[in-house]
PDB file of C-alpha atoms in Angstrom:
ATOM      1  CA  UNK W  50       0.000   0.000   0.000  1.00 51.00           C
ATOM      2  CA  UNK W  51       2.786   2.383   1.006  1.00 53.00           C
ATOM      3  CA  UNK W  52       4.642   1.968  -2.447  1.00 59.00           C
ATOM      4  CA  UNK W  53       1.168   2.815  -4.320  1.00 51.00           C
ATOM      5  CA  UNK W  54       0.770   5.774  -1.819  1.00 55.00           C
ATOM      6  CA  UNK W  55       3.918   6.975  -2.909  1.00 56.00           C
ATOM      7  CA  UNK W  56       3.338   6.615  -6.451  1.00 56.00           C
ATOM      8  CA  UNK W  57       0.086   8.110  -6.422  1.00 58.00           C
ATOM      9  CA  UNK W  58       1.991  11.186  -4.462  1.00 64.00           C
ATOM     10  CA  UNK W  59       4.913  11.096  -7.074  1.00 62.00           C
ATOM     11  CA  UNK W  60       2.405  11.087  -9.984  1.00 65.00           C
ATOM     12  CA  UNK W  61       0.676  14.339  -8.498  1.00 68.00           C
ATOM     13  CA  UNK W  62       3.641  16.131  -7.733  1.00 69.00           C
ATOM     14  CA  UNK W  63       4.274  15.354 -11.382  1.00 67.00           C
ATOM     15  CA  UNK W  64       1.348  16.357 -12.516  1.00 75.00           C
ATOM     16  CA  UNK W  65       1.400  19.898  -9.990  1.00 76.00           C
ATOM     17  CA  UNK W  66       4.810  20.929 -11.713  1.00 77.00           C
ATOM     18  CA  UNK W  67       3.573  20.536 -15.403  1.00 78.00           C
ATOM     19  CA  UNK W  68       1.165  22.684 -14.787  1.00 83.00           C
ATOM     20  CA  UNK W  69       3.312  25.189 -13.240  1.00 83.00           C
ATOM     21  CA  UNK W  70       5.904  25.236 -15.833  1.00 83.00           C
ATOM     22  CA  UNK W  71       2.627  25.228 -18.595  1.00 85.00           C
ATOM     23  CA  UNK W  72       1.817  28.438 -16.570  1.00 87.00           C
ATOM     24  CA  UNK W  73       4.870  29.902 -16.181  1.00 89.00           C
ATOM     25  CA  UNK W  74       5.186  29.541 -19.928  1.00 89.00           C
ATOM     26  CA  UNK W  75       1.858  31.132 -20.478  1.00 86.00           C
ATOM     27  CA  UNK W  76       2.919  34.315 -18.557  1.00 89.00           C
ATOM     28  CA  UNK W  77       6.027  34.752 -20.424  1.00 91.00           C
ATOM     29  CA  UNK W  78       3.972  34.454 -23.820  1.00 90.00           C
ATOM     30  CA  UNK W  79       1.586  36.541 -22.237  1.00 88.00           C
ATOM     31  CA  UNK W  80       4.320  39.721 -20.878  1.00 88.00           C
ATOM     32  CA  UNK W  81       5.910  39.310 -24.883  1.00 90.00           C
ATOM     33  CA  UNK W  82       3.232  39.545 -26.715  1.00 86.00           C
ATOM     34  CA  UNK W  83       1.709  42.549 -24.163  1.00 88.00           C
ATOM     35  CA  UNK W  84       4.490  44.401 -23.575  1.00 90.00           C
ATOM     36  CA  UNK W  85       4.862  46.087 -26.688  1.00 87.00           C
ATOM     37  CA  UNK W  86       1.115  47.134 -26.286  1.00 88.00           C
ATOM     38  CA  UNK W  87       1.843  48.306 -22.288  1.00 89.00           C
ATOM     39  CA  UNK W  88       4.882  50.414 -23.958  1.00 88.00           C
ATOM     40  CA  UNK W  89       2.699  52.157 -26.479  1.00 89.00           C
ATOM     41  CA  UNK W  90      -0.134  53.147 -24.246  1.00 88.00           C
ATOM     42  CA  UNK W  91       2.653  54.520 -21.627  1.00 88.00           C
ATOM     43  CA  UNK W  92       4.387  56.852 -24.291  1.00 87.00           C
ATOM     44  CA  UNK W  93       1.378  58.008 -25.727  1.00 88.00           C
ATOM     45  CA  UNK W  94      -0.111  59.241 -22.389  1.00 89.00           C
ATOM     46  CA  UNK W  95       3.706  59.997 -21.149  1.00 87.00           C
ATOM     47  CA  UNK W  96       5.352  63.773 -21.567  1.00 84.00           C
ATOM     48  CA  UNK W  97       6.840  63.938 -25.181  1.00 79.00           C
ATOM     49  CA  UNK W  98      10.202  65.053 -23.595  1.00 81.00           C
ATOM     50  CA  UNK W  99      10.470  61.816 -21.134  1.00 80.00           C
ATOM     51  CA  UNK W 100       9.224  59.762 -24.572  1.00 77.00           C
ATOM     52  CA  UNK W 101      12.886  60.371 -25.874  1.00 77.00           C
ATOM     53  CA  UNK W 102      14.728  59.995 -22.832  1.00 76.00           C
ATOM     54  CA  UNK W 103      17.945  57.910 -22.894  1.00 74.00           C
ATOM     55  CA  UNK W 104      17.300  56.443 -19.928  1.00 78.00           C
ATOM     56  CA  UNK W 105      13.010  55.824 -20.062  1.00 76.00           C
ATOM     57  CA  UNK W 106      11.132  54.407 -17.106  1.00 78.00           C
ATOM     58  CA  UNK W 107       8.988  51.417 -17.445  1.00 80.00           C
ATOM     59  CA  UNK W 108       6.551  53.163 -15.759  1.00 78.00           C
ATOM     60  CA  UNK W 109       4.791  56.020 -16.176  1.00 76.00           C
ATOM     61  CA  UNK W 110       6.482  59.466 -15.533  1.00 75.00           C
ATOM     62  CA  UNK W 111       3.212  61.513 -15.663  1.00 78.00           C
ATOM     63  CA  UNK W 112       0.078  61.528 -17.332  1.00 84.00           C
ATOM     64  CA  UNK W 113      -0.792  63.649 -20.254  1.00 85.00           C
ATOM     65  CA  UNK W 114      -3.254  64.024 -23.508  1.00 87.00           C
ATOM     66  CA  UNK W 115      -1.254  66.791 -25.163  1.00 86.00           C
ATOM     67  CA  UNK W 116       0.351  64.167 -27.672  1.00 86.00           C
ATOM     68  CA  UNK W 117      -3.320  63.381 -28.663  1.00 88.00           C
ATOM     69  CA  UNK W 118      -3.962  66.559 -29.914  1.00 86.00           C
ATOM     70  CA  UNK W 119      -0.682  66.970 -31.273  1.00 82.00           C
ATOM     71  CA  UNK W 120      -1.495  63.577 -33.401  1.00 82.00           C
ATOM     72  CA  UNK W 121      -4.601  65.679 -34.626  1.00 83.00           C
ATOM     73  CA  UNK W 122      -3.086  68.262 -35.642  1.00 79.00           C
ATOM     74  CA  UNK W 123       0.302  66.977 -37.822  1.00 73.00           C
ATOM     75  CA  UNK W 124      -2.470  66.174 -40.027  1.00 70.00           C
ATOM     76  CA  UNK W 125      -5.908  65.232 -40.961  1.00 79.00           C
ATOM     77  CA  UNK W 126      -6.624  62.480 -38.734  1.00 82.00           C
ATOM     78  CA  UNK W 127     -10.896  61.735 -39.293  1.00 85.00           C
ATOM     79  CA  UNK W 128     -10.573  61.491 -42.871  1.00 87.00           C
ATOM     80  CA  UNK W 129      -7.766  58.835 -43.183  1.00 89.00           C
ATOM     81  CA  UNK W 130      -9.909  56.329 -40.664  1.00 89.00           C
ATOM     82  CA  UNK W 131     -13.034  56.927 -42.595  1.00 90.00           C
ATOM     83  CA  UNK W 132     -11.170  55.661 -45.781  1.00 93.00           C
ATOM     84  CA  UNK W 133      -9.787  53.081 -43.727  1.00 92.00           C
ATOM     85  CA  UNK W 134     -13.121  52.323 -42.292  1.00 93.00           C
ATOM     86  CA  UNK W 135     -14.768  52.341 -45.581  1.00 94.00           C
ATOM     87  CA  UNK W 136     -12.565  49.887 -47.538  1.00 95.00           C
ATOM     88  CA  UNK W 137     -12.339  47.334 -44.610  1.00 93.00           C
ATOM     89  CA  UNK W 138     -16.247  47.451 -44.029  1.00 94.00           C
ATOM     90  CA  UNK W 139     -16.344  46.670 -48.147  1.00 95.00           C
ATOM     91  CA  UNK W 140     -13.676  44.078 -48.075  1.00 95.00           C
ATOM     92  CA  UNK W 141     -15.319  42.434 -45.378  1.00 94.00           C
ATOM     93  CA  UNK W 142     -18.937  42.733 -46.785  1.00 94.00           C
ATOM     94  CA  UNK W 143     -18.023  41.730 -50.378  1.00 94.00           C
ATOM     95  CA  UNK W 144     -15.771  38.787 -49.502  1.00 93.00           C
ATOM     96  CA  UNK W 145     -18.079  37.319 -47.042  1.00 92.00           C
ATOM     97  CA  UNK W 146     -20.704  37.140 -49.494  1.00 92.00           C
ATOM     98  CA  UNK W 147     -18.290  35.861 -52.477  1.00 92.00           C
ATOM     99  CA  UNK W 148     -16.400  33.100 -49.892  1.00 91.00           C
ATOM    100  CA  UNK W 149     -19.072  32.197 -48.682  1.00 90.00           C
ATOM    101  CA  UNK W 150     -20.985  30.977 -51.546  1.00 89.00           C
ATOM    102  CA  UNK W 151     -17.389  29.615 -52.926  1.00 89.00           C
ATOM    103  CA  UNK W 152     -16.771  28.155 -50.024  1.00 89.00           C
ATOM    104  CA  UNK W 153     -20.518  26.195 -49.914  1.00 87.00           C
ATOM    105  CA  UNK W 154     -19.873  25.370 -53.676  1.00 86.00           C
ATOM    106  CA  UNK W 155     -16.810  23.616 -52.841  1.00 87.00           C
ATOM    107  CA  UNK W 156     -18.074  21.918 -49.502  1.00 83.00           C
ATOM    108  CA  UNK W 157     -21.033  20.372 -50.107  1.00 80.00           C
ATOM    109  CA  UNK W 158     -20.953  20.282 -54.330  1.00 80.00           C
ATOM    110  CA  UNK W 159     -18.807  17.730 -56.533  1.00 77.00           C
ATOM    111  CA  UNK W 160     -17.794  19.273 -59.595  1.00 78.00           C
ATOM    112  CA  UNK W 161     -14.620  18.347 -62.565  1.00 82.00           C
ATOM    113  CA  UNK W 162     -11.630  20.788 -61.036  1.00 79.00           C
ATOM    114  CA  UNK W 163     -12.698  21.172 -57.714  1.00 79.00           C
ATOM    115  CA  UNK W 164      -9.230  19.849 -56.358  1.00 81.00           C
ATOM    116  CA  UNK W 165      -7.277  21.924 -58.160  1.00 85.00           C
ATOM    117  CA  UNK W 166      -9.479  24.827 -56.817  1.00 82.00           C
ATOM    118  CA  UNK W 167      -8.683  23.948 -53.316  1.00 81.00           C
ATOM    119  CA  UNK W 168      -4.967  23.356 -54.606  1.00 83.00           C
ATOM    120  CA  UNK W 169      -5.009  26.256 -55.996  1.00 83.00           C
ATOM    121  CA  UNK W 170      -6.378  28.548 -53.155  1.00 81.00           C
ATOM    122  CA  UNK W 171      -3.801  27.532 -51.054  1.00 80.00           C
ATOM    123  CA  UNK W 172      -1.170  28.579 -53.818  1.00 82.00           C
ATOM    124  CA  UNK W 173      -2.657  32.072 -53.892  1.00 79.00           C
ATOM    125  CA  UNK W 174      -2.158  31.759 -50.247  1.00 78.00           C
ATOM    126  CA  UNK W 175       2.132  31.337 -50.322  1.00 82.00           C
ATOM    127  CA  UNK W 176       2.880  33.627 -52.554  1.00 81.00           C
ATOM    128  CA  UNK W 177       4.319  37.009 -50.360  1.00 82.00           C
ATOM    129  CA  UNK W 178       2.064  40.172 -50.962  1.00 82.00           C
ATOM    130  CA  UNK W 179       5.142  42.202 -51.932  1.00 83.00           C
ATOM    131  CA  UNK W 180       5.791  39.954 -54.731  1.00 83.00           C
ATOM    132  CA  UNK W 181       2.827  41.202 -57.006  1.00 86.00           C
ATOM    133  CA  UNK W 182       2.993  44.644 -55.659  1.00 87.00           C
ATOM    134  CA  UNK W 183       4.295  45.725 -59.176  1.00 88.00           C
ATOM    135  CA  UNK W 184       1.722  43.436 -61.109  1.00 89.00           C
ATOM    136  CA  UNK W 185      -0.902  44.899 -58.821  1.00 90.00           C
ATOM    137  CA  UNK W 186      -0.064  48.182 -59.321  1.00 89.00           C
ATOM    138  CA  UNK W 187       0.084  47.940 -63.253  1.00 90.00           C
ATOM    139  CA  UNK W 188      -3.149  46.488 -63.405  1.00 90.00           C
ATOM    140  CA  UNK W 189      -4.992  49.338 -61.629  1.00 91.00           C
ATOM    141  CA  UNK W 190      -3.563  52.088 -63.883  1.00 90.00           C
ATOM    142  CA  UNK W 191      -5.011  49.864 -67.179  1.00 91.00           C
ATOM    143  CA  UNK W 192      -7.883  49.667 -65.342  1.00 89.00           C
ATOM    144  CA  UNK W 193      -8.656  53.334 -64.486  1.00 89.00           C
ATOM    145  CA  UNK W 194      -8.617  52.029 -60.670  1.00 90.00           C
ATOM    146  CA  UNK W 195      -5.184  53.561 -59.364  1.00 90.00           C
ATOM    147  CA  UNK W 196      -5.400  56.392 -56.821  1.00 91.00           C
ATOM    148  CA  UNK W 197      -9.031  54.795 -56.297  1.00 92.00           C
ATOM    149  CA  UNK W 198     -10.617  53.117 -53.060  1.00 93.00           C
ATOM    150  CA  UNK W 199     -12.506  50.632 -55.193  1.00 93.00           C
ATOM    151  CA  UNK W 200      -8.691  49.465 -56.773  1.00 93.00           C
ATOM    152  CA  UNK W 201      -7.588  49.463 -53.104  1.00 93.00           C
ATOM    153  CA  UNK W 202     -10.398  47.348 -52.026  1.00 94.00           C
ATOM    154  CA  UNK W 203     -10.011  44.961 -55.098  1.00 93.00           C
ATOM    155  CA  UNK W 204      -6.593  44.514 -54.197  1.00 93.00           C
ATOM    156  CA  UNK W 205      -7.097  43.500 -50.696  1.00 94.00           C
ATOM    157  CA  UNK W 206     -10.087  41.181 -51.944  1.00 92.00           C
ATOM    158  CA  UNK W 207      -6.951  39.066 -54.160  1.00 89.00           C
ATOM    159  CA  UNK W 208      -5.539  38.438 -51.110  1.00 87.00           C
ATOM    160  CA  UNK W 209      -8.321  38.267 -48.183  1.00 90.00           C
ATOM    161  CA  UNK W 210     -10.782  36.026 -50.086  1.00 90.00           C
ATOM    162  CA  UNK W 211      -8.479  33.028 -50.563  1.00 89.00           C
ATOM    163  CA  UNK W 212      -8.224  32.406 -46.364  1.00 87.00           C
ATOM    164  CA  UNK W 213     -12.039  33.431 -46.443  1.00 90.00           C
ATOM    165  CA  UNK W 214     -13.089  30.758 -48.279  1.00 90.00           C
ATOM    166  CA  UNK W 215     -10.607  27.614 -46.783  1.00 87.00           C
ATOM    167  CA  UNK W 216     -11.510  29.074 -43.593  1.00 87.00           C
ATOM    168  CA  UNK W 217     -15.026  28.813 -44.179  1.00 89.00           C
ATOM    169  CA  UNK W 218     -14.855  25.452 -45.590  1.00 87.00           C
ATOM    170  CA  UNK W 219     -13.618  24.046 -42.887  1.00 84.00           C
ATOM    171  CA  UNK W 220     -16.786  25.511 -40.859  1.00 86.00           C
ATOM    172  CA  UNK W 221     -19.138  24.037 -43.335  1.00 86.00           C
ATOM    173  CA  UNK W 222     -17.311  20.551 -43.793  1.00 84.00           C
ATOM    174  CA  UNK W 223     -17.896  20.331 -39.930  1.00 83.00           C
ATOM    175  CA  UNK W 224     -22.031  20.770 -40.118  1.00 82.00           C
ATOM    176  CA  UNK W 225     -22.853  17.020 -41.241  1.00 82.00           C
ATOM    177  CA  UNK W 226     -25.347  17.151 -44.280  1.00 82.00           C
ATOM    178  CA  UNK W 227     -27.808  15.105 -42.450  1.00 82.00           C
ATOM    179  CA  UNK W 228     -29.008  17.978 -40.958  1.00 81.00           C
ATOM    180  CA  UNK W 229     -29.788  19.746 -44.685  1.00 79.00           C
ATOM    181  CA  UNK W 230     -31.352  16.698 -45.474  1.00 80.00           C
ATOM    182  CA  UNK W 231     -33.932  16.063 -42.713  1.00 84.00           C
ATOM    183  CA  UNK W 232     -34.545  19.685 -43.088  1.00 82.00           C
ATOM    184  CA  UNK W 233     -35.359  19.407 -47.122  1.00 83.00           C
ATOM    185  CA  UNK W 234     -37.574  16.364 -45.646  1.00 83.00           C
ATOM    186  CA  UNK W 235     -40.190  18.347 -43.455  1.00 80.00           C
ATOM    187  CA  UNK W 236     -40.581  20.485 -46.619  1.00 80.00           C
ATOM    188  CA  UNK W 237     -37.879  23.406 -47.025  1.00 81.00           C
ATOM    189  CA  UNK W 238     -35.843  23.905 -50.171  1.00 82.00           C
ATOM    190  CA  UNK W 239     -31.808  23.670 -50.587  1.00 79.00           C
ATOM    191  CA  UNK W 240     -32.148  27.137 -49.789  1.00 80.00           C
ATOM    192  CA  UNK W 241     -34.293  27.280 -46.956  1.00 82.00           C
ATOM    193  CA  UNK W 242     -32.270  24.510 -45.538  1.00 82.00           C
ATOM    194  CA  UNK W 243     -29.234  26.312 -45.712  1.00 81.00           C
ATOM    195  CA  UNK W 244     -30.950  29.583 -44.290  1.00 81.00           C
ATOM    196  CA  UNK W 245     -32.564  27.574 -41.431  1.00 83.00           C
ATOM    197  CA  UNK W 246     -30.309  25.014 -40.739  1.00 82.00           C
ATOM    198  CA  UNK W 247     -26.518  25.418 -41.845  1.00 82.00           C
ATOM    199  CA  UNK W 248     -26.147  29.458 -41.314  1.00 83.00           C
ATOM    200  CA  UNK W 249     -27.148  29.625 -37.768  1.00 83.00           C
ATOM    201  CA  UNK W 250     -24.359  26.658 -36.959  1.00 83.00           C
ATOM    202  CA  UNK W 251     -21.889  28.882 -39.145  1.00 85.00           C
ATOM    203  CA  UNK W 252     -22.872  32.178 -37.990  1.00 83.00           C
ATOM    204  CA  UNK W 253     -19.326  31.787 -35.264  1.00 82.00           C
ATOM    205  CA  UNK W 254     -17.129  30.918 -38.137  1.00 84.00           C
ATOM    206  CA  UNK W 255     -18.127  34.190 -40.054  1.00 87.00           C
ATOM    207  CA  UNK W 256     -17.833  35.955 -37.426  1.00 86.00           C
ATOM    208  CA  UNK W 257     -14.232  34.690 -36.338  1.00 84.00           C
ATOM    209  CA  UNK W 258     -13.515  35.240 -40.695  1.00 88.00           C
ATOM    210  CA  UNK W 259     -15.029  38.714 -40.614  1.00 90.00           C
ATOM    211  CA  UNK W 260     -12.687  39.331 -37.555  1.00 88.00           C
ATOM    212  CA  UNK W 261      -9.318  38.171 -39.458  1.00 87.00           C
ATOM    213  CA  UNK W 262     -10.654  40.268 -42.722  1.00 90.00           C
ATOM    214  CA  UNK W 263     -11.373  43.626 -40.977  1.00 92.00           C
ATOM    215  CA  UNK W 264      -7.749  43.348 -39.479  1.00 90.00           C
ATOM    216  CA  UNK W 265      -6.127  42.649 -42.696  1.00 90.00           C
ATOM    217  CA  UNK W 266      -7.452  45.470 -44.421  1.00 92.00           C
ATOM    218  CA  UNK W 267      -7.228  47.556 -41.395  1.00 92.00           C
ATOM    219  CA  UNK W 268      -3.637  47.141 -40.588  1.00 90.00           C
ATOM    220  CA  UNK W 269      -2.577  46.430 -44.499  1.00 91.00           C
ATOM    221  CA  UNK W 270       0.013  49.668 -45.125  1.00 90.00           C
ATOM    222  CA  UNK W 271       2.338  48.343 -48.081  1.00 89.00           C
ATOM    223  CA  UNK W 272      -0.698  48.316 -51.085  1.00 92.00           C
ATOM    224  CA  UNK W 273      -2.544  51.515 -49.612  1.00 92.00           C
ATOM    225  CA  UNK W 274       1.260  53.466 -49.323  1.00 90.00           C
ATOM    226  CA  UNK W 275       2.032  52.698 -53.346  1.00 90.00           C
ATOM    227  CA  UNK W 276      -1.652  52.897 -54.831  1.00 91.00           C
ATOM    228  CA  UNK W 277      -3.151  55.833 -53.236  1.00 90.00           C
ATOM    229  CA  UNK W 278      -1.870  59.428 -53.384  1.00 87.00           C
ATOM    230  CA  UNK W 279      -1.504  61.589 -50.161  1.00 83.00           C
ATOM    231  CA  UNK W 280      -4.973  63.125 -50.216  1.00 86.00           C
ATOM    232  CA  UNK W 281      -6.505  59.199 -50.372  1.00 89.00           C
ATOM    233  CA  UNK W 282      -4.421  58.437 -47.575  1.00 89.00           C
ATOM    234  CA  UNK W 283      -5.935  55.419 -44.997  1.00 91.00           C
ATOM    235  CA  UNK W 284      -5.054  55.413 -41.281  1.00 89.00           C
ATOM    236  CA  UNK W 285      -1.789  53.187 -41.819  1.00 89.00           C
ATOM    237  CA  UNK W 286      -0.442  55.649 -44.064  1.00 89.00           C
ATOM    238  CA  UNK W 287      -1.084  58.436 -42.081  1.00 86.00           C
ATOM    239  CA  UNK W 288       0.851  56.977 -38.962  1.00 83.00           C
ATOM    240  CA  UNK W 289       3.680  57.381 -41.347  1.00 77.00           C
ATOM    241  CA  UNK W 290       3.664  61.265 -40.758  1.00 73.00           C
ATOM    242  CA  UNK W 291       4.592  61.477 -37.795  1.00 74.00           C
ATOM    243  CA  UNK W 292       8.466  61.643 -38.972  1.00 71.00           C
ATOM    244  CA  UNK W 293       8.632  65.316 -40.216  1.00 65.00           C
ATOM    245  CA  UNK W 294      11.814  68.159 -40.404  1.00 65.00           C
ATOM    246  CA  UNK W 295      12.192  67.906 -37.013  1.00 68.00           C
ATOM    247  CA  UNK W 296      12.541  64.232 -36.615  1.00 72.00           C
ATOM    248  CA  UNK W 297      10.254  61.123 -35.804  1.00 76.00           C
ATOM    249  CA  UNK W 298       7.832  62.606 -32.914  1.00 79.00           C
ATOM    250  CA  UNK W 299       7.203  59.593 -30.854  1.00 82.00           C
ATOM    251  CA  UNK W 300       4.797  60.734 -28.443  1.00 84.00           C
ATOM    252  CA  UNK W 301       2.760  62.102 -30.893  1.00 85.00           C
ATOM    253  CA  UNK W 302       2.956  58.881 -33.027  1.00 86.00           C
ATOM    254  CA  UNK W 303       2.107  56.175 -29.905  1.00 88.00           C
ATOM    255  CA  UNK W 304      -1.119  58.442 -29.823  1.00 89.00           C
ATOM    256  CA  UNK W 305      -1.683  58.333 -33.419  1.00 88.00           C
ATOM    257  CA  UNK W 306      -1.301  54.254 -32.776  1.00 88.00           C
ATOM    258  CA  UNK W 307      -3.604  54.203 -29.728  1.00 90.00           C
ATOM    259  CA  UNK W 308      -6.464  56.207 -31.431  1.00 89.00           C
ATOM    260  CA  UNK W 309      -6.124  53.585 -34.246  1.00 87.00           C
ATOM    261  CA  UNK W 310      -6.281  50.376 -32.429  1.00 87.00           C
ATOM    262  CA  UNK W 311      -9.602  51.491 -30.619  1.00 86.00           C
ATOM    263  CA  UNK W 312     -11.795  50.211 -33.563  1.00 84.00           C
ATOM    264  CA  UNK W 313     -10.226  46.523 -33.397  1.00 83.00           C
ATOM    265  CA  UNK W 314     -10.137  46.626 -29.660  1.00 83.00           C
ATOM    266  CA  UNK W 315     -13.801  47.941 -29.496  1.00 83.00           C
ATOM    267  CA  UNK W 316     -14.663  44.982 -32.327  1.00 81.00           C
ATOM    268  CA  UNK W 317     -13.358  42.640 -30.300  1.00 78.00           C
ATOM    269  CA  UNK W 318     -15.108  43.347 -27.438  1.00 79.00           C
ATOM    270  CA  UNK W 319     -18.586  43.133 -29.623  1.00 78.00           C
ATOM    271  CA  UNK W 320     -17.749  40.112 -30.963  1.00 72.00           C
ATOM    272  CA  UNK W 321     -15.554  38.080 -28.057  1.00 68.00           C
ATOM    273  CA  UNK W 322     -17.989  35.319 -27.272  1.00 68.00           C
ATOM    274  CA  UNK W 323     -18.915  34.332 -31.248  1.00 61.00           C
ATOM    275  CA  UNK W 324     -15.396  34.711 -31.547  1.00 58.00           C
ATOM    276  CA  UNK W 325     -14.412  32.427 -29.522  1.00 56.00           C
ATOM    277  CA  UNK W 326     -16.931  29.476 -30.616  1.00 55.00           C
ATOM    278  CA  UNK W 327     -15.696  30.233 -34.456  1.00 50.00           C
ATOM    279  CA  UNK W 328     -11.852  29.647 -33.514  1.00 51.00           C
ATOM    280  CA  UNK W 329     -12.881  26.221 -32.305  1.00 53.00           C
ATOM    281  CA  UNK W 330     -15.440  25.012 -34.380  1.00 52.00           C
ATOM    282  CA  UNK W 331     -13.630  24.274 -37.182  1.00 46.00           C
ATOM    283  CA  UNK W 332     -10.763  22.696 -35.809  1.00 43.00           C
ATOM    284  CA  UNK W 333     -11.839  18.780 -35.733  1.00 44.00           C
ATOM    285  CA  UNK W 334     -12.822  18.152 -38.741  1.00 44.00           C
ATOM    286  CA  UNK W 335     -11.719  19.092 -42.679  1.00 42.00           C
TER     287      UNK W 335
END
């Protein structure tokens, strides 16, 4: 009895110290990926003089909102987050709808091609965004689209839509067809079916899609830098200002930051709990 006593005590000791090291591993995930966050919130509400110290505290020297307005007024600040607002809202309205239905078509319909679709889709996916920059950008002007928010939104759709629709896919491969069938059974159409049925079961894994999308086009600076002109400028772009005759201003700049992150944070917080289900509904199956 005492030797399965003291195995029982060895194997939850074991057990206790997993877990702590699994924690203490968490934390120091946790203080990397947060600490860049923590160090832009303190400059931006920190004196600009004590932002370019030598020496800088970790903690905050004093508490201020003059860099705020002095964000607002290096330059136009409402218009370049309404553009920015504008094209993500589109990007993330248009390819919902179009990966969606692409994303059905390939999940639950057998057609000649369709693995070299899905082949392909995940070849659109490896190929690095600067890469087709120039291709991109030739395009547009043919097109009458460069210097244009519809070009810019086009161009994020090349590169948003691919993940929309494997992403989706996986949701829809995980809702078993049974349910579409019994449905189409007690009387309701292959559309009805899919209104009734599949879209309330994948209503978490388009909102967890829409999520990823927004912040794509959001954050995307490279594409909206080299195909709009200063006057079309989006949010990302106008961060960039900040670095004038004078030098970079990084007070000023931390505040520019923090006033842009507040529409992801706040989207976030609408969204947390769908969120959530979506990231782990599709990961068992397809």
């Amino acid at each position: 009895m005492s030797t399965l006593a003291g195995a029982g005590r060895r194997k939850t000791t074991g057990r206790r110290t997993s877990r702590l090291g699994w924690n203490i591993l968490g934390l120091l995930v946790f203080v990397t990926a947060g600490f860049p966050l923590y160090w832009m919130l303190n400059t931006a509400f920190k004196p600009a003089k004590d932002a370019i110290d030598a020496d800088p505290s970790l903690l905050p020297t004093g508490i201020t909102l003059d860099n705020f307005t002095r964000a607002l007024d290096i330059a136009d600040f409402w218009g370049p987050v309404g553009r920015s607002m504008a094209v993500s809202l589109a990007v993330v309205v248009i390819g919902m709808v179009v990966g969606l239905l692409a994303a059905l078509a390939i999940s639950r319909f057998a057609f000649r091609g369709r693995k070299i679709v899905i082949v392909g889709i995940l070849a659109v996916q490896m190929v690095p965004l600067v890469a087709m920059i120039i291709p991109v950008f030739l395009l547009l002007n043919d097109l009458g689209q460069y210097d244009r928010l519809t070009g810019l939104i086009i161009t994020y759709l090349t590169f948003i839509l691919p993940f929309t629709v494997w992403t989706l896919r996986g949701f829809i491969v995980n809702i078993p067809k049974e349910l579409e069938e019994a449905a189409m059974v007690d009387g309701c159409s292959r559309t009805g079916a899919f209104l009734r049925v599949v879209f309330p079961l994948l209503a978490p894994g388009m909102v967890a899609t829409s999520v990823y999308a927004f912040i794509q086009a959001w954050n995307e600076y490279l594409y909206a830098l080299m195909l709009l002109s200063q006057k079309n400028q989006t949010a990302t772009v106008w961060l960039g200002n900040f670095t004038t005759k004078h030098g970079t201003e990084y007070a000023p700049m931390m505040a520019g930051a923090t006033m842009m992150a507040v529409p992801i944070v706040a989207l976030f917080l609408l969204v947390q709990r769908k969120m959530a289900a979506g990231l782990t509904a599709g990961a068992v199956k397809g």
